[in-house]
Coordinates of C-alpha atoms and ligand atoms in Angstrom, one line a residue:
M89 CA -16.3 53.3 -10.8
D90 CA -15.7 55.5 -7.8
T91 CA -12.4 57.3 -7.2
A92 CA -11.3 55.1 -4.3
D93 CA -11.5 52.1 -6.5
A94 CA -9.4 53.8 -9.3
Q95 CA -6.9 55.0 -6.7
I96 CA -6.5 51.5 -5.2
Q97 CA -6.0 50.0 -8.6
H98 CA -3.3 52.6 -9.4
L99 CA -1.6 51.9 -6.1
L100 CA -1.5 48.2 -6.8
V101 CA 0.0 48.7 -10.2
R102 CA 2.7 50.9 -8.6
A103 CA 3.4 48.4 -5.9
D104 CA 3.9 45.7 -8.5
D105 CA 6.2 47.8 -10.5
V106 CA 8.4 48.8 -7.5
W107 CA 8.7 45.2 -6.4
K108 CA 9.4 43.6 -9.7
A109 CA 11.9 46.4 -10.8
A110 CA 14.1 45.8 -7.8
P111 CA 17.6 45.4 -9.5
S112 CA 19.7 43.7 -6.7
A113 CA 19.2 41.8 -3.4
A114 CA 20.2 45.0 -1.5
A115 CA 17.6 47.1 -3.4
A116 CA 15.0 44.4 -2.8
A117 CA 14.7 45.2 0.9
A118 CA 14.1 48.9 0.0
A119 CA 11.7 47.9 -2.7
R120 CA 9.8 45.6 -0.4
Q121 CA 9.3 48.5 2.0
R122 CA 8.1 50.9 -0.7
A123 CA 5.8 48.3 -2.1
E124 CA 4.4 47.5 1.4
S125 CA 3.8 51.2 2.0
L126 CA 1.9 51.5 -1.3
L127 CA -0.1 48.5 -0.3
E128 CA -0.8 50.1 3.1
Q129 CA -2.1 53.2 1.3
A130 CA -4.4 51.0 -0.9
R131 CA -5.6 49.1 2.2
A132 CA -6.5 52.4 4.0
L133 CA -8.8 53.4 1.0
L134 CA -10.7 50.2 1.0
P135 CA -13.5 51.5 3.4
E136 CA -14.2 54.2 0.8
V137 CA -15.2 51.7 -1.9
S138 CA -19.0 51.7 -1.8
D139 CA -19.8 48.6 -3.7
D140 CA -19.5 45.5 -1.4
D141 CA -18.3 43.1 -4.1
R142 CA -15.7 45.5 -5.4
R143 CA -14.5 46.2 -1.9
L144 CA -14.1 42.5 -1.2
A145 CA -12.3 41.8 -4.6
L146 CA -9.9 44.7 -4.0
A147 CA -9.3 43.6 -0.3
G148 CA -8.2 40.2 -1.7
A149 CA -6.0 41.9 -4.3
V150 CA -4.2 43.8 -1.6
A151 CA -3.9 40.7 0.6
R152 CA -2.6 38.6 -2.3
R153 CA 0.2 41.1 -2.9
F154 CA 1.2 41.2 0.8
A155 CA 1.4 37.4 0.6
D156 CA 3.3 37.5 -2.6
I157 CA 6.0 39.8 -1.2
D158 CA 6.3 37.5 1.9
R159 CA 6.7 34.5 -0.4
L160 CA 9.5 36.1 -2.4
D161 CA 11.3 36.7 0.9
L162 CA 10.9 33.1 1.9
D163 CA 14.5 31.7 1.1
Q164 CA 15.9 34.3 3.5
R165 CA 13.6 33.0 6.3
L166 CA 13.8 29.2 5.7
R167 CA 17.1 28.8 7.3
P168 CA 17.3 26.9 10.6
T169 CA 16.7 29.0 13.7
P170 CA 19.8 29.1 16.0
G171 CA 19.3 26.9 19.1
M172 CA 16.1 25.2 17.8
R173 CA 15.7 21.7 16.7
T174 CA 15.9 21.3 12.9
A175 CA 12.7 20.2 11.5
P176 CA 12.4 17.5 8.9
T177 CA 12.4 18.6 5.3
T178 CA 11.3 15.3 3.7
V179 CA 8.3 13.1 4.3
A180 CA 7.5 9.5 3.6
D181 CA 3.8 10.5 2.9
P182 CA 3.6 13.4 0.5
T183 CA -0.2 14.0 1.4
R184 CA 1.0 15.2 4.7
V185 CA 2.2 18.4 3.1
P186 CA -0.6 20.7 1.9
P187 CA -0.6 22.0 -1.7
G188 CA 1.7 24.9 -2.4
Q189 CA 3.8 24.5 0.8
R190 CA 7.6 24.0 1.2
L191 CA 9.2 22.4 4.2
T192 CA 11.5 24.5 6.3
P193 CA 14.1 23.2 8.8
G194 CA 13.8 26.5 10.7
F195 CA 11.0 28.4 12.2
P196 CA 10.4 31.7 10.4
V197 CA 9.0 34.5 12.6
L198 CA 5.9 36.4 11.3
H199 CA 3.8 39.0 12.9
V200 CA 2.5 42.5 12.4
G201 CA 3.9 45.2 14.8
R202 CA 6.5 44.7 17.4
A203 CA 6.9 41.6 19.6
P204 CA 5.8 42.5 23.1
D205 CA 8.1 41.8 25.9
L206 CA 5.9 39.9 28.4
T207 CA 6.7 37.7 31.4
P208 CA 4.3 35.0 32.7
D209 CA 3.3 37.5 35.4
D210 CA 1.9 39.8 32.7
V211 CA -0.2 37.0 31.1
R212 CA -4.0 37.5 31.3
V213 CA -6.5 35.6 29.1
A214 CA -10.0 36.9 29.2
V215 CA -12.9 34.7 28.1
T216 CA -15.6 37.0 27.1
G217 CA -18.8 37.5 25.1
R218 CA -21.3 34.7 24.9
V219 CA -20.4 33.1 28.2
R220 CA -22.2 32.7 31.6
A221 CA -19.1 33.2 33.7
R222 CA -16.7 35.7 32.2
Q223 CA -13.1 34.8 33.2
V224 CA -9.7 36.4 33.4
L225 CA -7.1 33.7 33.7
D226 CA -3.7 34.4 35.0
W227 CA -0.6 32.3 34.6
S228 CA -1.3 30.3 37.7
S229 CA -5.0 29.5 36.8
L230 CA -3.8 28.4 33.4
Q231 CA -1.1 26.1 34.9
A232 CA -3.8 24.6 37.2
L233 CA -5.5 23.2 34.1
P234 CA -4.4 19.7 32.7
E235 CA -1.1 20.0 30.8
V236 CA -0.9 18.3 27.4
T237 CA 1.8 18.0 24.7
V238 CA 0.8 17.5 21.1
T239 CA 3.1 17.1 18.2
R240 CA 1.7 18.7 15.0
D241 CA 2.7 20.3 11.6
F242 CA 2.5 24.1 11.2
H243 CA 1.5 25.7 7.9
C244 CA 1.9 29.3 7.1
V245 CA -0.2 30.8 4.2
T246 CA 2.9 32.4 2.8
G247 CA 4.1 28.9 1.8
W248 CA 6.3 27.4 4.5
S249 CA 5.5 24.4 6.7
R250 CA 7.4 23.2 9.7
L251 CA 6.8 19.7 10.6
D252 CA 6.7 17.9 14.0
N253 CA 6.3 20.8 16.4
A254 CA 5.8 19.6 20.0
W255 CA 3.5 22.1 21.7
T256 CA 3.0 22.0 25.5
G257 CA 0.1 23.9 27.2
V258 CA -3.5 23.6 28.0
R259 CA -6.5 22.7 25.8
V260 CA -8.5 25.7 24.8
R261 CA -11.5 23.4 25.4
D262 CA -10.6 23.3 29.1
V263 CA -10.0 27.1 29.2
L264 CA -13.4 27.7 27.7
A265 CA -15.1 25.3 30.2
T266 CA -14.1 27.6 33.1
A267 CA -16.3 30.3 31.5
D268 CA -19.4 28.2 30.7
V269 CA -19.9 29.0 27.1
R270 CA -23.5 29.8 26.2
P271 CA -25.3 27.6 23.6
E272 CA -25.8 30.5 21.2
A273 CA -22.0 30.9 20.8
T274 CA -21.0 29.7 17.3
H275 CA -17.7 31.5 16.7
A276 CA -14.8 33.1 18.5
I277 CA -12.4 36.0 17.9
V278 CA -9.1 35.6 19.5
S279 CA -6.9 38.6 20.1
G280 CA -3.2 38.9 20.8
H281 CA -0.8 41.8 21.4
P282 CA -0.1 44.3 20.1
A283 CA -3.2 44.6 18.0
Y284 CA -4.0 41.3 16.2
S285 CA -6.9 39.0 16.0
A286 CA -8.3 36.0 14.1
N287 CA -11.8 34.5 13.9
L288 CA -12.7 30.9 14.1
P289 CA -15.8 28.7 14.2
L290 CA -16.1 27.6 17.8
E291 CA -15.8 23.8 16.8
Q292 CA -12.2 24.6 15.5
L293 CA -11.2 25.9 19.0
T294 CA -12.5 22.9 20.9
G295 CA -10.5 20.2 19.1
G296 CA -8.2 18.1 21.3
D297 CA -5.1 19.5 19.7
V298 CA -6.0 23.2 20.0
L299 CA -3.8 24.7 22.8
L300 CA -2.8 27.7 24.6
A301 CA 0.9 26.8 24.5
W302 CA 3.7 27.9 26.6
A303 CA 6.4 25.5 25.3
H304 CA 7.7 24.4 21.9
D305 CA 9.9 21.3 21.4
G306 CA 10.3 21.1 25.2
R307 CA 11.6 24.6 25.8
P308 CA 9.8 27.6 27.0
L309 CA 8.2 29.4 24.0
P310 CA 10.5 31.9 22.6
R311 CA 9.3 35.4 22.8
Q312 CA 9.3 36.0 19.0
H313 CA 7.2 32.9 18.5
G314 CA 4.5 34.2 21.0
G315 CA 6.0 33.4 24.4
P316 CA 4.9 33.4 27.1
L317 CA 1.6 32.2 25.6
R318 CA 0.1 31.6 22.2
L319 CA -2.8 29.9 20.6
V320 CA -2.0 26.9 18.4
V321 CA -4.6 25.8 15.9
P322 CA -2.6 23.0 13.9
A323 CA -5.4 22.2 11.5
L324 CA -5.6 25.8 10.0
Y325 CA -3.1 28.2 8.5
G326 CA -0.7 29.8 10.9
W327 CA -2.4 33.1 10.9
K328 CA -5.1 31.7 13.2
S329 CA -2.5 30.7 15.8
V330 CA -2.5 34.0 17.7
K331 CA 0.6 34.9 19.5
W332 CA 0.6 36.7 22.8
V333 CA -3.1 36.0 23.3
F334 CA -5.1 38.1 25.7
E335 CA -8.7 37.5 24.9
I336 CA -11.0 34.8 23.5
R337 CA -14.4 36.3 22.7
L338 CA -17.3 34.0 22.0
T339 CA -19.8 35.3 19.4
E340 CA -23.0 34.6 17.9
R341 CA -21.8 35.3 14.3
D342 CA -18.4 35.3 12.5
V343 CA -16.7 38.6 13.3
R344 CA -13.6 39.0 11.2
G345 CA -10.0 39.4 12.5
Y346 CA -6.9 41.3 11.3
W347 CA -6.2 39.2 8.1
E348 CA -9.8 38.1 7.4
E349 CA -10.8 41.8 7.1
R350 CA -8.1 42.2 4.6
G351 CA -9.4 39.3 2.3
Y352 CA -8.0 36.1 4.0
H353 CA -10.3 33.2 4.3
D354 CA -12.6 32.9 7.3
L355 CA -11.7 29.3 7.9
G356 CA -8.2 28.8 6.4
D357 CA -7.9 25.1 5.9
P358 CA -4.4 24.5 4.3
F359 CA -5.4 21.2 2.6
R360 CA -8.2 23.0 0.8
E361 CA -5.9 26.0 0.1
Q362 CA -8.4 28.4 1.7
R363 CA -6.0 31.2 1.6
F364 CA -8.3 34.0 0.3
R365 CA -12.1 34.4 0.3
D366 CA -13.9 33.7 -3.0
G367 CA -13.8 36.7 -5.2
A368 CA -10.9 38.1 -3.3
Ligands
MTE144 N1 -0.2 38.5 17.8 C1 0.1 37.9 16.6 N2 -0.1 36.7 16.4 C2 0.2 36.2 15.2 C3 0.5 37.0 14.1 C4 0.6 38.4 14.3 O1 0.9 39.2 13.4 N3 0.4 38.8 15.6 N4 0.8 36.4 12.9 C5 0.2 35.1 12.6 C6 0.8 34.4 11.4 S1 0.5 35.1 9.9 C7 1.6 33.3 11.5 S2 2.0 32.4 10.1 C8 2.0 32.8 12.8 C9 3.5 32.7 12.8 O2 4.0 32.2 14.0 P1 5.6 32.2 14.2 O3 6.1 33.6 14.2 O4 5.8 31.5 15.5 O5 6.2 31.4 13.1 O6 1.7 33.6 13.9 C10 0.4 34.2 13.7 N5 0.1 34.8 15.0
MO145 MO1 1.2 33.5 8.3

């Protein structure tokens, strides 16, 4: 076993100890920070693990712990969001809720880094890669496409689901059509500010309910939820719904995004509980 492997395992044990030992709610926040910094160190060592299978397994172990920490923090974040419609927390049809999910009346905010402060004037969405006519769409060219509203449930891999979100925007399908996608394109990697990305099979992006959205429940999309513009892919876990989107790159193979590089599933279907890749 190489040293990076041993070091990562050691960091994981320490992160677990720090987190589980937190004696009070106040200490929990500090413990969370400390555990996350240990996990960041473990993550930084991953490229040094030479064996591919081991690296994948360890990446999954790191990703799992980040998700576990998020999950333990859930109750805090499940409260209704001020000024926002309260989402239903009961359903007539239980099969509507994917396994392992809890319904939240609020709308938790999740992202890595700092939420950028953008206005519609700042919005540019580049459609690049395997296209015949590379595009950079600004706010007015996006608004010129047919506007649609779809009402869909939203499922985050950390365990919360928010039902009945009305998203308004344009279909990604229509956005892609402006760039004339080449036949060899099979996947896309979508990027958002400040430094986030997620990969998807192309057919997941061209569904009729996949939008670049600028409104939620009839109001302009709040900044913390990706305003002015975010991707919404209702059929997949929330990490694919890139906020503050600035590029859709069409590719000939699956190029991993932020969380996928860290062990999350390449597809991420909540009903199949595709949270992590096999072996991760
Ligand atoms: N730019 C960007 N988009 C992002 C993320 C991020 O870290 N950065 N996090 C994703 C994750 S993990 C989830 S669950 C959803 C959360 O969306 P919300 O904050 O509106 O609930 O945004 C996704 N989009
Ligand atoms: Mo998420």
